[in-house]
Structures are given as structure tokens and as C-alpha cells.
Tab-separated table of C-alpha atoms and ligand atoms in Angstrom:
chain	number	residue	atom	x	y	z
A	22	MET	CA	-11.007	-29.932	-16.600
A	23	GLY	CA	-12.259	-33.528	-16.623
A	24	LYS	CA	-15.839	-33.423	-15.350
A	25	LYS	CA	-18.550	-31.371	-17.037
A	26	PRO	CA	-19.155	-28.133	-15.064
A	27	ARG	CA	-22.218	-28.354	-12.815
A	28	ARG	CA	-22.334	-24.873	-11.408
A	29	VAL	CA	-20.952	-21.673	-12.957
A	30	GLY	CA	-20.202	-18.326	-11.340
A	31	ILE	CA	-20.322	-14.906	-13.000
A	32	LEU	CA	-19.212	-11.460	-11.840
A	33	THR	CA	-18.859	-7.910	-13.103
A	34	ALA	CA	-15.749	-5.898	-12.218
A	35	GLY	CA	-14.202	-2.510	-12.940
A	36	GLY	CA	-16.117	0.535	-14.170
A	37	ASP	CA	-19.763	-0.152	-15.012
A	38	ALA	CA	-20.724	-0.099	-18.694
A	39	PRO	CA	-23.969	-0.335	-20.661
A	40	GLY	CA	-24.576	-3.902	-21.830
A	41	LEU	CA	-23.348	-5.723	-18.724
A	42	ASN	CA	-26.842	-7.014	-17.963
A	43	ALA	CA	-27.322	-8.057	-21.598
A	44	VAL	CA	-24.249	-10.277	-21.239
A	45	ILE	CA	-25.423	-11.729	-17.914
A	46	ARG	CA	-28.797	-12.471	-19.525
A	47	GLY	CA	-27.322	-13.962	-22.727
A	48	PHE	CA	-24.911	-16.160	-20.813
A	49	GLY	CA	-27.466	-17.090	-18.147
A	50	LYS	CA	-30.269	-18.063	-20.506
A	51	THR	CA	-27.891	-20.236	-22.556
A	52	ILE	CA	-26.107	-21.959	-19.661
A	53	ILE	CA	-29.366	-22.572	-17.714
A	54	ASN	CA	-31.992	-23.202	-20.384
A	55	HIS	CA	-29.840	-24.627	-23.179
A	56	TYR	CA	-27.251	-26.529	-21.161
A	57	GLY	CA	-29.103	-27.234	-17.901
A	58	MET	CA	-26.463	-25.859	-15.536
A	59	GLU	CA	-26.757	-23.772	-12.389
A	60	LEU	CA	-25.593	-20.148	-12.279
A	61	ILE	CA	-24.669	-17.902	-9.367
A	62	GLY	CA	-23.730	-14.230	-9.583
A	63	PHE	CA	-21.087	-12.841	-7.219
A	64	ASN	CA	-21.860	-9.361	-5.945
A	65	ASP	CA	-19.504	-6.374	-6.379
A	66	GLY	CA	-16.801	-8.028	-8.411
A	67	ILE	CA	-13.788	-9.608	-6.722
A	68	THR	CA	-15.089	-8.482	-3.299
A	69	GLY	CA	-18.104	-10.782	-3.547
A	70	LEU	CA	-15.831	-13.638	-4.582
A	71	VAL	CA	-13.619	-13.112	-1.533
A	72	GLU	CA	-16.539	-12.622	0.864
A	73	LYS	CA	-18.721	-15.364	-0.721
A	74	ARG	CA	-21.520	-12.854	-1.384
A	75	TYR	CA	-23.650	-14.096	-4.264
A	76	VAL	CA	-27.161	-14.499	-5.640
A	77	ASN	CA	-28.743	-17.426	-7.458
A	78	LEU	CA	-29.420	-16.442	-11.047
A	79	ASP	CA	-32.484	-18.191	-12.472
A	80	GLY	CA	-35.036	-17.352	-15.144
A	81	LYS	CA	-36.794	-14.872	-12.873
A	82	ALA	CA	-33.578	-13.068	-11.965
A	83	LEU	CA	-32.664	-12.747	-15.647
A	84	SER	CA	-36.035	-11.412	-16.716
A	85	GLY	CA	-36.320	-7.738	-17.637
A	86	ILE	CA	-32.599	-6.906	-17.344
A	87	LEU	CA	-31.670	-6.629	-21.045
A	88	THR	CA	-32.453	-2.915	-21.173
A	89	ARG	CA	-31.102	-1.977	-17.743
A	90	GLY	CA	-27.950	0.091	-17.418
A	91	GLY	CA	-25.207	-0.706	-14.944
A	92	THR	CA	-24.948	-4.204	-13.466
A	93	ILE	CA	-27.541	-6.074	-11.363
A	94	LEU	CA	-24.626	-7.690	-9.500
A	95	GLY	CA	-22.779	-4.532	-8.524
A	96	THR	CA	-19.066	-4.039	-9.232
A	97	SER	CA	-15.761	-2.931	-7.691
A	98	ARG	CA	-12.178	-2.298	-8.706
A	99	ASP	CA	-10.574	-4.624	-6.138
A	100	LYS	CA	-7.430	-6.590	-7.074
A	101	VAL	CA	-7.461	-10.249	-6.035
A	102	ASN	CA	-3.697	-10.474	-5.440
A	103	ARG	CA	-3.428	-7.097	-3.670
A	104	TYR	CA	-6.679	-7.153	-1.698
A	105	THR	CA	-6.997	-4.522	1.012
A	106	VAL	CA	-8.556	-5.554	4.305
A	107	GLY	CA	-8.399	-2.608	6.727
A	108	SER	CA	-4.780	-1.466	6.648
A	109	THR	CA	-3.348	-4.710	5.305
A	110	THR	CA	-3.018	-5.901	1.710
A	111	LYS	CA	-3.185	-9.630	1.062
A	112	ASN	CA	-3.175	-12.066	-1.828
A	113	MET	CA	-6.680	-13.549	-1.726
A	114	VAL	CA	-6.328	-16.016	-4.618
A	115	PRO	CA	-6.151	-19.028	-2.255
A	116	VAL	CA	-9.291	-17.804	-0.450
A	117	VAL	CA	-11.126	-17.433	-3.764
A	118	LYS	CA	-10.076	-20.946	-4.844
A	119	GLU	CA	-11.327	-22.344	-1.541
A	120	ASN	CA	-14.611	-20.441	-1.787
A	121	LEU	CA	-15.284	-21.670	-5.328
A	122	ASP	CA	-14.554	-25.265	-4.304
A	123	GLU	CA	-16.857	-24.957	-1.287
A	124	LEU	CA	-19.648	-23.565	-3.491
A	125	GLY	CA	-19.156	-26.241	-6.147
A	126	VAL	CA	-18.410	-23.624	-8.791
A	127	ASP	CA	-16.467	-25.307	-11.608
A	128	ALA	CA	-16.063	-22.263	-13.863
A	129	LEU	CA	-15.987	-18.496	-13.372
A	130	VAL	CA	-16.977	-15.897	-15.994
A	131	LEU	CA	-15.653	-12.367	-15.447
A	132	LEU	CA	-17.053	-9.326	-17.239
A	133	GLY	CA	-14.410	-6.617	-17.135
A	134	GLY	CA	-11.677	-4.583	-18.761
A	135	GLY	CA	-7.916	-4.331	-18.433
A	136	GLY	CA	-7.833	-4.527	-14.655
A	137	THR	CA	-10.137	-7.538	-14.618
A	138	ALA	CA	-7.972	-9.277	-17.217
A	139	LYS	CA	-5.112	-9.151	-14.694
A	140	ASN	CA	-7.413	-10.548	-11.971
A	141	ALA	CA	-8.566	-13.311	-14.307
A	142	LYS	CA	-4.969	-14.254	-15.116
A	143	GLN	CA	-4.093	-14.456	-11.417
A	144	LEU	CA	-7.018	-16.849	-10.912
A	145	MET	CA	-6.161	-18.838	-14.060
A	146	ASP	CA	-2.559	-19.266	-12.917
A	147	ALA	CA	-3.949	-20.747	-9.668
A	148	GLY	CA	-5.815	-23.402	-11.672
A	149	ILE	CA	-9.273	-21.827	-11.656
A	150	ASN	CA	-11.351	-22.199	-14.855
A	151	VAL	CA	-11.904	-18.604	-15.975
A	152	ILE	CA	-13.307	-16.861	-19.041
A	153	LEU	CA	-13.119	-13.075	-19.547
A	154	LEU	CA	-15.635	-10.990	-21.500
A	155	PRO	CA	-14.585	-7.578	-22.920
A	156	LYS	CA	-16.380	-4.828	-20.986
A	157	THR	CA	-15.504	-1.148	-21.180
A	158	ILE	CA	-16.702	2.084	-22.735
A	159	ASP	CA	-13.022	2.762	-23.595
A	160	ASN	CA	-12.651	-0.002	-26.226
A	161	ASP	CA	-9.023	-0.376	-25.065
A	162	ILE	CA	-9.015	-4.168	-24.543
A	163	TRP	CA	-6.368	-5.998	-26.566
A	164	GLY	CA	-7.459	-8.863	-28.832
A	165	THR	CA	-11.086	-7.926	-29.437
A	166	ASP	CA	-12.569	-5.834	-32.262
A	167	THR	CA	-14.667	-3.962	-29.726
A	168	SER	CA	-16.082	-4.113	-26.201
A	169	PHE	CA	-19.640	-3.832	-24.971
A	170	GLY	CA	-20.392	-0.389	-23.589
A	171	PHE	CA	-18.393	1.378	-26.297
A	172	ALA	CA	-21.278	1.813	-28.766
A	173	THR	CA	-23.618	3.253	-26.142
A	174	ALA	CA	-21.011	5.643	-24.768
A	175	MET	CA	-20.283	6.812	-28.310
A	176	GLU	CA	-24.000	7.474	-28.802
A	177	VAL	CA	-24.138	9.545	-25.606
A	178	ALA	CA	-20.967	11.498	-26.367
A	179	THR	CA	-22.060	12.136	-29.967
A	180	GLU	CA	-25.411	13.512	-28.822
A	181	ALA	CA	-23.607	15.736	-26.319
A	182	ILE	CA	-21.385	17.136	-29.075
A	183	ASP	CA	-24.476	17.738	-31.218
A	184	ARG	CA	-26.078	19.695	-28.379
A	185	LEU	CA	-22.934	21.672	-27.582
A	186	HIS	CA	-22.899	23.030	-31.130
A	187	SER	CA	-25.975	25.119	-30.205
A	188	THR	CA	-24.239	27.218	-27.557
A	189	ALA	CA	-21.000	27.333	-29.566
A	190	HIS	CA	-22.516	28.990	-32.630
A	191	SER	CA	-25.038	31.060	-30.658
A	192	HIS	CA	-22.350	32.649	-28.470
A	193	HIS	CA	-19.458	32.500	-30.977
A	194	ARG	CA	-17.535	30.383	-28.455
A	195	ILE	CA	-14.978	27.592	-28.313
A	196	ILE	CA	-16.668	24.693	-26.502
A	197	LEU	CA	-14.343	21.976	-25.178
A	198	THR	CA	-16.066	18.729	-24.256
A	199	GLU	CA	-13.985	16.216	-22.309
A	200	ILE	CA	-14.704	12.591	-23.211
A	201	MET	CA	-13.801	9.471	-21.231
A	202	GLY	CA	-11.542	6.687	-22.501
A	203	HIS	CA	-8.845	6.520	-19.808
A	204	ARG	CA	-5.504	6.288	-21.676
A	205	ALA	CA	-7.044	5.524	-25.103
A	206	GLY	CA	-8.672	7.852	-27.625
A	207	TRP	CA	-11.182	5.505	-29.283
A	208	LEU	CA	-14.310	7.004	-27.706
A	209	CYS	CA	-13.230	10.595	-28.295
A	210	LEU	CA	-12.191	9.893	-31.895
A	211	GLY	CA	-15.395	8.025	-32.770
A	212	ALA	CA	-17.750	10.510	-31.123
A	213	GLY	CA	-15.708	13.454	-32.375
A	214	ILE	CA	-16.081	12.342	-35.991
A	215	ALA	CA	-19.736	11.319	-35.545
A	216	GLY	CA	-20.540	14.606	-33.810
A	217	GLY	CA	-18.679	16.763	-36.302
A	218	ALA	CA	-16.180	18.177	-33.820
A	219	ASP	CA	-13.871	20.700	-35.459
A	220	ILE	CA	-10.902	19.572	-33.382
A	221	ILE	CA	-10.300	16.140	-31.821
A	222	LEU	CA	-7.524	15.732	-29.246
A	223	LEU	CA	-6.327	12.220	-28.363
A	224	PRO	CA	-3.882	10.712	-25.843
A	225	GLU	CA	-2.097	9.089	-28.793
A	226	ILE	CA	-1.338	12.449	-30.468
A	227	PRO	CA	0.175	15.056	-28.093
A	228	TYR	CA	-1.259	18.443	-29.025
A	229	SER	CA	0.099	22.000	-29.242
A	230	VAL	CA	-1.877	25.147	-28.447
A	231	GLU	CA	-0.307	26.736	-31.524
A	232	SER	CA	-1.698	24.092	-33.867
A	233	ILE	CA	-5.179	24.235	-32.304
A	234	THR	CA	-5.127	28.031	-32.471
A	235	ALA	CA	-4.183	27.922	-36.146
A	236	THR	CA	-7.138	25.611	-36.887
A	237	ILE	CA	-9.561	27.904	-35.040
A	238	LYS	CA	-8.194	31.049	-36.689
A	239	LYS	CA	-8.502	29.382	-40.095
A	240	ARG	CA	-12.151	28.639	-39.306
A	241	ILE	CA	-12.668	32.259	-38.272
A	242	SER	CA	-11.130	33.439	-41.564
A	243	HIS	CA	-13.699	31.257	-43.349
A	244	GLY	CA	-16.523	32.844	-41.342
A	245	SER	CA	-16.994	30.252	-38.578
A	246	THR	CA	-16.785	32.227	-35.357
A	247	PHE	CA	-17.142	29.116	-33.167
A	248	SER	CA	-15.355	25.784	-32.702
A	249	VAL	CA	-16.213	22.540	-30.922
A	250	VAL	CA	-13.259	20.649	-29.448
A	251	ALA	CA	-13.617	16.985	-28.439
A	252	ILE	CA	-10.770	16.307	-26.006
A	253	ALA	CA	-10.064	12.873	-24.541
A	254	GLU	CA	-9.578	12.795	-20.781
A	255	GLY	CA	-6.141	11.267	-21.402
A	256	ALA	CA	-5.049	13.797	-24.045
A	257	ARG	CA	-2.112	16.034	-23.093
A	258	ASP	CA	-0.042	18.757	-24.739
A	259	THR	CA	3.518	18.021	-25.829
A	260	VAL	CA	5.050	19.477	-22.625
A	261	ASP	CA	2.820	17.474	-20.256
A	262	THR	CA	3.380	14.366	-22.385
A	263	ALA	CA	7.163	14.780	-22.090
A	264	ASN	CA	6.950	15.399	-18.326
A	265	THR	CA	4.818	12.293	-17.795
A	266	GLN	CA	7.136	10.155	-19.932
A	267	ALA	CA	10.169	11.390	-17.981
A	268	ALA	CA	8.480	10.526	-14.684
A	269	LEU	CA	7.480	7.104	-16.070
A	270	ASP	CA	11.070	6.455	-17.187
A	271	LEU	CA	12.215	7.241	-13.645
A	272	VAL	CA	9.787	4.656	-12.239
A	273	ASN	CA	10.894	2.017	-14.738
A	274	SER	CA	14.600	2.626	-14.073
A	275	ALA	CA	14.351	2.920	-10.261
A	276	PRO	CA	15.442	-0.121	-8.186
A	277	GLU	CA	12.769	-1.760	-6.016
A	278	GLY	CA	12.306	-0.161	-2.593
A	279	ASP	CA	12.449	3.487	-1.503
A	280	ALA	CA	13.733	4.755	-4.852
A	281	ARG	CA	10.863	3.076	-6.756
A	282	ARG	CA	8.318	4.329	-4.217
A	283	ALA	CA	9.658	7.896	-4.522
A	284	ALA	CA	9.588	7.696	-8.319
A	285	LYS	CA	5.969	6.460	-8.243
A	286	ALA	CA	5.006	9.299	-5.890
A	287	HIS	CA	6.612	11.773	-8.309
A	288	LEU	CA	4.691	10.248	-11.261
A	289	ALA	CA	1.443	10.521	-9.317
A	290	ALA	CA	2.183	14.170	-8.518
A	291	VAL	CA	2.950	14.929	-12.178
A	292	GLU	CA	-0.273	13.240	-13.331
A	293	ASP	CA	-2.242	15.014	-10.601
A	294	SER	CA	-0.885	18.387	-11.709
A	295	GLN	CA	-2.333	17.703	-15.169
A	296	ARG	CA	-5.883	16.806	-14.087
A	297	GLU	CA	-7.284	20.175	-15.065
A	298	HIS	CA	-5.691	20.010	-18.526
A	299	THR	CA	-8.959	20.768	-20.330
A	300	PHE	CA	-9.618	23.915	-18.312
A	301	LYS	CA	-5.989	24.972	-18.835
A	302	LEU	CA	-6.380	24.537	-22.601
A	303	ALA	CA	-9.641	26.517	-22.549
A	304	ARG	CA	-7.849	29.464	-20.937
A	305	GLU	CA	-4.956	29.221	-23.390
A	306	LEU	CA	-7.285	29.173	-26.415
A	307	GLU	CA	-9.331	32.088	-25.097
A	308	ALA	CA	-6.075	34.082	-24.896
A	309	SER	CA	-4.733	32.965	-28.286
A	310	THR	CA	-7.946	33.317	-30.338
A	311	GLY	CA	-9.890	36.058	-28.543
A	312	LEU	CA	-12.980	33.782	-28.462
A	313	GLU	CA	-14.721	32.949	-25.183
A	314	SER	CA	-14.135	29.328	-24.157
A	315	ARG	CA	-16.300	27.024	-22.076
A	316	VAL	CA	-15.793	23.433	-20.848
A	317	SER	CA	-18.233	20.508	-20.503
A	318	ILE	CA	-16.946	17.352	-18.809
A	319	LEU	CA	-19.227	14.491	-19.915
A	320	GLY	CA	-17.970	12.105	-17.219
A	321	TYR	CA	-20.213	9.334	-15.987
A	322	ILE	CA	-23.142	10.239	-18.205
A	323	GLN	CA	-21.242	8.246	-20.839
A	324	ARG	CA	-21.512	5.071	-18.734
A	325	GLY	CA	-25.174	5.330	-17.785
A	326	GLY	CA	-28.566	4.380	-19.036
A	327	THR	CA	-29.987	1.689	-21.278
A	328	PRO	CA	-27.593	0.114	-23.808
A	329	VAL	CA	-28.134	0.850	-27.491
A	330	SER	CA	-29.173	-2.077	-29.691
A	331	GLU	CA	-25.581	-2.673	-30.859
A	332	ASP	CA	-24.442	-3.284	-27.281
A	333	ARG	CA	-27.490	-5.439	-26.494
A	334	LEU	CA	-26.810	-7.608	-29.563
A	335	LEU	CA	-23.042	-7.741	-28.895
A	336	GLY	CA	-23.577	-8.522	-25.209
A	337	THR	CA	-26.089	-11.270	-25.921
A	338	ARG	CA	-23.840	-12.835	-28.597
A	339	LEU	CA	-20.724	-12.769	-26.414
A	340	GLY	CA	-22.609	-14.133	-23.403
A	341	SER	CA	-24.206	-16.973	-25.338
A	342	ALA	CA	-20.929	-17.924	-27.063
A	343	THR	CA	-19.236	-18.033	-23.657
A	344	ALA	CA	-21.673	-20.711	-22.495
A	345	ASP	CA	-20.516	-22.894	-25.418
A	346	HIS	CA	-16.881	-22.511	-24.307
A	347	VAL	CA	-17.803	-23.434	-20.722
A	348	VAL	CA	-19.545	-26.620	-21.865
A	349	ARG	CA	-16.568	-27.538	-24.067
A	350	GLY	CA	-14.223	-26.984	-21.135
A	351	GLU	CA	-12.344	-24.193	-22.922
A	352	PHE	CA	-10.955	-21.826	-20.266
A	353	GLY	CA	-8.175	-19.297	-19.815
A	354	ILE	CA	-9.567	-17.220	-22.675
A	355	LEU	CA	-11.093	-13.874	-23.572
A	356	VAL	CA	-14.207	-14.360	-25.730
A	357	ALA	CA	-13.453	-11.609	-28.226
A	358	ALA	CA	-15.763	-9.863	-30.682
A	359	ARG	CA	-14.526	-10.697	-34.188
A	360	GLY	CA	-16.546	-9.324	-37.113
A	361	GLN	CA	-20.096	-10.601	-36.673
A	362	GLY	CA	-18.884	-13.578	-34.645
A	363	THR	CA	-16.692	-14.276	-31.649
A	364	GLU	CA	-13.232	-15.792	-31.204
A	365	PRO	CA	-11.410	-17.199	-28.143
A	366	VAL	CA	-8.139	-15.387	-27.422
A	367	PRO	CA	-5.636	-16.723	-24.838
A	368	LEU	CA	-5.791	-14.662	-21.652
A	369	ASP	CA	-1.981	-14.623	-21.601
A	370	ASP	CA	-2.091	-12.585	-24.821
A	371	VAL	CA	-4.510	-10.044	-23.335
A	372	ALA	CA	-3.614	-9.374	-19.690
A	373	GLY	CA	-1.427	-6.333	-19.130
A	374	LYS	CA	-1.854	-4.988	-22.669
A	375	LEU	CA	-3.679	-1.862	-23.825
A	376	LYS	CA	-5.231	-1.307	-27.273
A	377	LEU	CA	-4.472	2.309	-28.211
A	378	VAL	CA	-5.469	4.116	-31.416
A	379	PRO	CA	-2.729	3.586	-34.046
A	380	THR	CA	-1.725	7.049	-35.346
A	381	ASN	CA	-2.320	5.788	-38.903
A	382	HIS	CA	-5.752	4.326	-38.117
A	383	HIS	CA	-8.466	4.733	-40.790
A	384	TRP	CA	-10.538	6.902	-38.452
A	385	ILE	CA	-7.614	9.302	-37.978
A	386	GLU	CA	-6.972	9.446	-41.716
A	387	THR	CA	-10.674	10.150	-42.266
A	388	ALA	CA	-10.653	12.969	-39.707
A	389	ARG	CA	-7.638	14.582	-41.337
A	390	LYS	CA	-9.132	14.289	-44.828
A	391	ILE	CA	-12.349	16.037	-43.798
A	392	GLY	CA	-10.305	18.861	-42.270
A	393	THR	CA	-10.626	18.065	-38.559
A	394	GLY	CA	-7.771	19.489	-36.509
A	395	LEU	CA	-5.925	16.860	-34.439
A	396	GLY	CA	-3.772	19.322	-32.515
A	397	ASP	CA	-0.489	18.312	-34.113
B	20	LIG	O1	-12.784	2.475	-17.806
B	20	LIG	C1	-13.974	3.183	-17.885
B	20	LIG	C2	-13.805	4.539	-17.268
B	20	LIG	O2	-15.009	5.232	-17.343
B	20	LIG	C3	-12.707	5.373	-17.899
B	20	LIG	O3	-13.094	5.932	-19.132
B	20	LIG	C4	-12.480	6.391	-16.813
B	20	LIG	O4	-11.212	7.000	-16.902
B	20	LIG	C5	-12.571	5.515	-15.562
B	20	LIG	O5	-13.440	4.446	-15.892
B	20	LIG	C6	-13.117	6.218	-14.341
B	20	LIG	O6	-12.932	5.339	-13.249
B	20	LIG	P1	-13.885	5.387	-11.957
B	20	LIG	O7	-15.215	4.844	-12.349
B	20	LIG	O8	-13.179	4.477	-10.955
B	20	LIG	O9	-13.938	6.819	-11.522
């Protein structure tokens, strides 16, 4: 980019996460007050970009948002290259490029996760100056130490596990609490350790009812007539894991066209049949241990409310550092959290990748050493 950006656009996309407004504020205050540029915020993610729906972000608009949950701009999960309008799906990248040119927007900052990284790459490949910021409670974004939203969600999930201990030991029950994280186990593993869960089940480690039962029976033999199980929403037993992998292999080996569509429909049906996996496990454990079992699905509570200080600090740091990259004309990057600083990572290295928990990760070794059952 030759000329210095005059006007910058920002948007939030994908699932909401605590800290989004801290990033908007950190970026906005730096780009407006420190660098003297204009800032507009597109509403509802990619949709607002396509429909040219936006708000002017000035000092007043940025005031009082640091502690607010969610996103003042709204969000969506729309895909810019497969954008649905009524019953048709179109590639809207050219429309977005035209809209940004018309609005005089020289650079676009996207706050999002894996799906938004793919959107950002599509826009980058069309010549648009983009920068991605790592947003998700799942912490599954490649290339960054962590993402904003993760610390707050861990706080919420940890407190929930603390509270669920009360009913577990009072009723001598097995309490299974399902924790978000999509296909990664970071949130479940972190909150499970912090909350003292007796068993932690992750997508990265397929579990067996036999192993979980043995852990619970061992606890009973030591006098603990209750157990708290932290189970990731993406965790599956060894049979379901094998069935999903087989269906995935079919999709990957099927030729484009009807065969691929049929394979994808089969994969969707297999995954749909596994949605109630936590309730299924609860029934199995009740039968195998003789203890009553109950389930608590934490769901969207983990994404709500005011961000904890760690996410406010991280969000402000990432946002402010992003303004520096905009001014220096450095685009096509993810501004990653690295230690106590930040680091630009090429978007090409990030898009389409997922950061899963390595099965030899320190946190997993710690859990095993303190006697937590991991279902294997
Ligand atoms: O990516 C964040 C997340 O909360 C995941 O943990 C969860 O699986 C997903 O979003 C839920 O998506 P939605 O908000 O579209 O229901």
C-alpha cells in the first residue's frame, strides 16, 4: 500500500466472546487519538460489509465499552465467498472491495476466529488490506499463544465446576458438566484442572466408559462417593471417534459432485447422532457405577458478561498494537499474542488451521500427575 491509510474499518465476526469491545476500544483510541485517522465499525460481521451497514466510531462511541460483554457492533457467521442471499449463494468479495473503495476505507481489521481467518484470507487474496485479531473462547487459533475470550470463559467454567461440587458431594452423584471449545479441548482442560474436576474428557483423547468407570470406582474405594466430570463438547468415546473418522475419510475420498454431497450428508448424520453424547455417557456411568448421574451444559454462559482483567489487558494490547501495523502498512497478518507482547503472523500460515491440545501438553501431564482421569 503506497498512501498512508486515511480511514480504517473494523468488524467482529463469528461467535461473540468477552473482550471484543476491549479490542475495539484499544484499537480505536490508538488509531484515532494517537494516529489521527478515522474509524468506522461495520455491523454484524461480513453482512455489514456486504450491505454497507456501519457506524462512525469516535471517542464518544468508544467510551464505557471496556467492561461490556459481547460486541457493540454485532456479529454473524456469514462467509464472504459463499454468501447466501435468499436461496442463492454468491461470492461477495468483489462487492466488499467496491464498498470499501466507495467508503474510502484503506484497511480492514477483523476480530474473529477460524472462520473469520478464512474470510480475511479471501479478502486479502483480492488485494484488500486486512489484519486479523484472535477472538474465541476456544483458544483454537493457530499461531497465537492465546485468544481474547479464553480467560473469561475459563473463569466462568471454573466457577461452575466449583459450584457443581456442592450437589455432587451432597447427593453422592456423578455430575457431568459439558464445556464449550468446539473441536478443541483447551477450555475444558484449563477449567477442569482449575476447578478440580476428577475426570476431564477432551476431543483430543477419545474416552472409554470402562476407563472412566475404573477411575470413579477407585475414588469410591478411597471413600469419595461422588465425582465431577468436565467433558468438552467435542469429546467422544472411541467408537464415536472411529465412526466420525470413517465418515470423514469417505468425504475426503469421494469425487466432487453427488458422491461428495452424499458423503457429507452421511458425516452430518453421524455427527448429529452424537450430539447427546454427554447424556449418553451419564446413563452409561450410572449403570456401571451405581451412582446417580446428572448433566449440566454450560453453553453460552461461558461467552457472556464482562471480560476478566486478563482479557481486557490482552484485548487492549492487541488492539493498540494493530494500529501500529496499520500505520506501517503491514497487512495480511494475524496480530498474535506472544508472551507479554504481540507478533505479526502471516495470514497464510493461520487460515484453515486448528490449534488442538497436543496429547503430551504440560497441562495434560499435570492432570495425569495429580491423578485426574482422562478417560483413556
Ligand atoms: O467458537 C465459540 C463457540 O462458542 C464454540 O465453543 C461453540 O461450539 C460454538 O461457538 C457455538 O456456535 P454458535 O454460537 O453458532 O451456536
